[in-house]
Amino acid sequence: MRALLRAFSAVTIDDDPRWTLRVSDRDRLHARAEETLLSVGDGVIGLRGSHEEGDPHEAPLVVAAGVYGGEGPAEHLIAGPSPLALCVSGAGASQRRVLDLRTGILWRDEPDDARAVRTLRFVAAGRRGIVVMRAEGPADRLAPGPPLRQLTERAMASGHLDDATWARTVGEHGGIAAASAQMVAEEDGERAIERVTAYAPDFRRPPPVGRAVAALNSARRRGFNGLFADHCAEWARRWSDACVEIPDDAAAEFAVRYALFQLWC
């Protein structure tokens, strides 16, 4: 547990407004727009920046490139299993979410609350289909939810293989398989949750669950710290190749950077 807390505390939120999109949760009228603006992805898997515990104002979504359901004008990207479910109670008024374009990390914290719940998530850059989430907070406010959660009325098969939880949704042609594993630790009234999820989409046929489990095992061998370091290094490489600076117009500079970020996602 101490290692989990030390590792989380070593990761800080970027305060540079030229690189971060910040959202407070005071205005729920814009919840749908905000969760979309806070989306992260890797070109294969994309997920909205929705709250982990669910919010009646939001519509959480996980999609995979090219995996559709429906026919003709009703065709649409199907929802895959969500890897984000947590049980969070008593969120304070100071709650905020921050999307850091420089590192591709979505943060959540309560900066004015001594008993804050904090989370971070990212879709691993350079390692397709791996979603990583970490959370910490008081044990009476934070608990793990199901590693994989159904998002729509579309049928979702699920089960367990070794120590992983797997789930799969299918469309008229392909589907999205996912495998997830989480670690939960508690000490002195504090709880830490770490979850790694691997996706194996296929736009032609239902993908075998074993593909997702194999990708998950590979990611777990790298570990959170290794995945985080690789992810940040890949985003640093991207920005070193294609960074835009407009010194006299901060708003335009951020808009271009945000467009590049979502293009990569």
Short mmCIF file of C-alpha atoms in Angstrom, two decimals, residues 34-176:
data_model
loop_
_atom_site.label_atom_id
_atom_site.label_comp_id
_atom_site.label_asym_id
_atom_site.label_seq_id
_atom_site.Cartn_x
_atom_site.Cartn_y
_atom_site.Cartn_z
CA GLU A 34 -17.24 18.25 -20.54
CA GLU A 35 -16.93 14.46 -20.50
CA THR A 36 -16.45 14.57 -24.28
CA LEU A 37 -13.81 17.31 -24.12
CA LEU A 38 -11.90 15.26 -21.51
CA SER A 39 -11.75 12.14 -23.71
CA VAL A 40 -8.51 10.17 -24.02
CA GLY A 41 -7.51 7.47 -26.48
CA ASP A 42 -4.75 5.85 -28.50
CA GLY A 43 -6.19 5.71 -32.03
CA VAL A 44 -7.73 2.30 -31.36
CA ILE A 45 -9.56 2.69 -28.03
CA GLY A 46 -11.19 5.92 -26.89
CA LEU A 47 -13.10 6.72 -23.72
CA ARG A 48 -14.95 9.76 -22.47
CA GLY A 49 -13.77 11.65 -19.41
CA SER A 50 -16.77 10.63 -17.32
CA HIS A 51 -16.78 10.28 -13.55
CA GLU A 52 -15.73 6.87 -12.30
CA GLU A 53 -18.73 6.45 -9.98
CA GLY A 54 -21.27 7.35 -12.63
CA ASP A 55 -23.26 10.56 -12.96
CA PRO A 56 -26.89 10.81 -14.14
CA HIS A 57 -25.93 13.86 -16.22
CA GLU A 58 -23.28 11.92 -18.17
CA ALA A 59 -23.21 9.18 -20.79
CA PRO A 60 -19.96 7.18 -20.33
CA LEU A 61 -18.66 5.54 -23.48
CA VAL A 62 -15.78 3.30 -24.57
CA VAL A 63 -15.42 2.70 -28.31
CA ALA A 64 -12.97 0.99 -30.65
CA ALA A 65 -12.00 2.22 -34.10
CA GLY A 66 -14.00 0.52 -36.85
CA VAL A 67 -16.21 -1.64 -34.61
CA TYR A 68 -19.80 -0.82 -35.54
CA GLY A 69 -23.28 -2.08 -34.80
CA GLY A 70 -26.55 -1.50 -36.62
CA GLU A 71 -27.21 -1.29 -40.33
CA GLY A 72 -27.59 1.55 -42.81
CA PRO A 73 -28.46 4.94 -41.25
CA ALA A 74 -28.64 3.27 -37.81
CA GLU A 75 -25.00 2.15 -37.95
CA HIS A 76 -22.92 3.40 -35.01
CA LEU A 77 -19.79 2.61 -33.02
CA ILE A 78 -20.71 0.05 -30.37
CA ALA A 79 -19.92 0.58 -26.70
CA GLY A 80 -17.28 -1.67 -25.22
CA PRO A 81 -16.97 -2.70 -21.56
CA SER A 82 -16.00 0.22 -19.30
CA PRO A 83 -12.87 -0.12 -17.11
CA LEU A 84 -13.60 2.86 -14.87
CA ALA A 85 -16.20 1.87 -12.27
CA LEU A 86 -15.48 3.01 -8.71
CA CYS A 87 -17.66 3.70 -5.69
CA VAL A 88 -16.98 7.28 -4.57
CA SER A 89 -19.08 9.01 -1.92
CA GLY A 90 -19.27 12.55 -0.59
CA ALA A 91 -17.59 14.43 -3.44
CA GLY A 92 -16.74 17.96 -2.31
CA ALA A 93 -17.55 21.29 -3.96
CA SER A 94 -13.91 21.78 -4.97
CA GLN A 95 -13.82 18.72 -7.21
CA ARG A 96 -12.05 19.24 -10.55
CA ARG A 97 -10.84 17.22 -13.52
CA VAL A 98 -7.73 18.19 -15.45
CA LEU A 99 -6.69 16.92 -18.87
CA ASP A 100 -2.94 17.34 -19.33
CA LEU A 101 -2.22 17.54 -23.05
CA ARG A 102 1.52 17.27 -22.50
CA THR A 103 1.31 13.78 -20.97
CA GLY A 104 -2.12 12.50 -22.07
CA ILE A 105 -3.27 12.04 -18.47
CA LEU A 106 -6.74 12.78 -17.09
CA TRP A 107 -6.65 13.69 -13.40
CA ARG A 108 -9.34 14.13 -10.81
CA ASP A 109 -8.89 15.61 -7.35
CA GLU A 110 -10.39 17.85 -4.66
CA PRO A 111 -7.66 20.43 -4.00
CA ASP A 112 -9.38 22.02 -0.95
CA ASP A 113 -10.31 18.77 0.80
CA ALA A 114 -7.91 17.13 3.26
CA ARG A 115 -9.78 13.83 2.72
CA ALA A 116 -9.75 14.04 -1.06
CA VAL A 117 -10.30 11.20 -3.50
CA ARG A 118 -7.82 11.39 -6.35
CA THR A 119 -7.78 9.42 -9.58
CA LEU A 120 -5.78 9.34 -12.77
CA ARG A 121 -6.28 7.50 -16.03
CA PHE A 122 -4.53 7.17 -19.35
CA VAL A 123 -4.69 5.08 -22.50
CA ALA A 124 -1.12 3.90 -22.95
CA ALA A 125 0.56 5.65 -25.88
CA GLY A 126 2.66 3.32 -28.02
CA ARG A 127 0.99 0.21 -26.57
CA ARG A 128 -2.40 -0.14 -28.25
CA GLY A 129 -5.52 -0.89 -26.25
CA ILE A 130 -4.20 -0.57 -22.68
CA VAL A 131 -6.17 1.57 -20.22
CA VAL A 132 -4.63 2.30 -16.82
CA MET A 133 -6.44 3.79 -13.82
CA ARG A 134 -5.27 4.52 -10.30
CA ALA A 135 -7.26 5.93 -7.38
CA GLU A 136 -6.59 6.71 -3.74
CA GLY A 137 -8.54 8.21 -0.88
CA PRO A 138 -10.16 7.53 2.50
CA ALA A 139 -11.49 3.98 2.71
CA ASP A 140 -14.89 5.25 3.84
CA ARG A 141 -15.18 7.31 0.64
CA LEU A 142 -13.54 5.08 -1.97
CA ALA A 143 -14.17 1.44 -2.90
CA PRO A 144 -13.56 -0.62 -6.04
CA GLY A 145 -16.41 -1.25 -8.44
CA PRO A 146 -16.54 -4.08 -11.00
CA PRO A 147 -13.36 -4.16 -13.14
CA LEU A 148 -15.50 -4.14 -16.30
CA ARG A 149 -18.97 -2.63 -16.53
CA GLN A 150 -21.68 -2.80 -19.18
CA LEU A 151 -22.54 0.62 -20.63
CA THR A 152 -25.50 0.01 -22.93
CA GLU A 153 -28.37 -2.39 -23.44
CA ARG A 154 -26.23 -4.35 -25.93
CA ALA A 155 -25.51 -7.80 -24.48
CA MET A 156 -22.17 -8.21 -22.73
CA ALA A 157 -20.73 -11.65 -22.01
CA SER A 158 -18.33 -11.81 -19.07
CA GLY A 159 -16.39 -14.19 -16.88
CA HIS A 160 -13.05 -14.88 -15.22
CA LEU A 161 -9.84 -16.40 -16.57
CA ASP A 162 -7.00 -16.98 -14.12
CA ASP A 163 -6.98 -13.78 -12.02
CA ALA A 164 -8.42 -11.56 -14.76
CA THR A 165 -11.98 -10.47 -15.40
CA TRP A 166 -13.01 -10.53 -19.04
CA ALA A 167 -15.96 -9.13 -20.97
CA ARG A 168 -17.00 -8.85 -24.61
CA THR A 169 -19.58 -6.92 -26.60
CA VAL A 170 -20.31 -7.72 -30.24
CA GLY A 171 -21.81 -5.83 -33.14
CA GLU A 172 -23.28 -7.07 -36.39
CA HIS A 173 -19.77 -7.87 -37.62
CA GLY A 174 -16.94 -7.42 -35.11
CA GLY A 175 -16.71 -6.85 -31.40
CA ILE A 176 -14.67 -5.60 -28.45
#
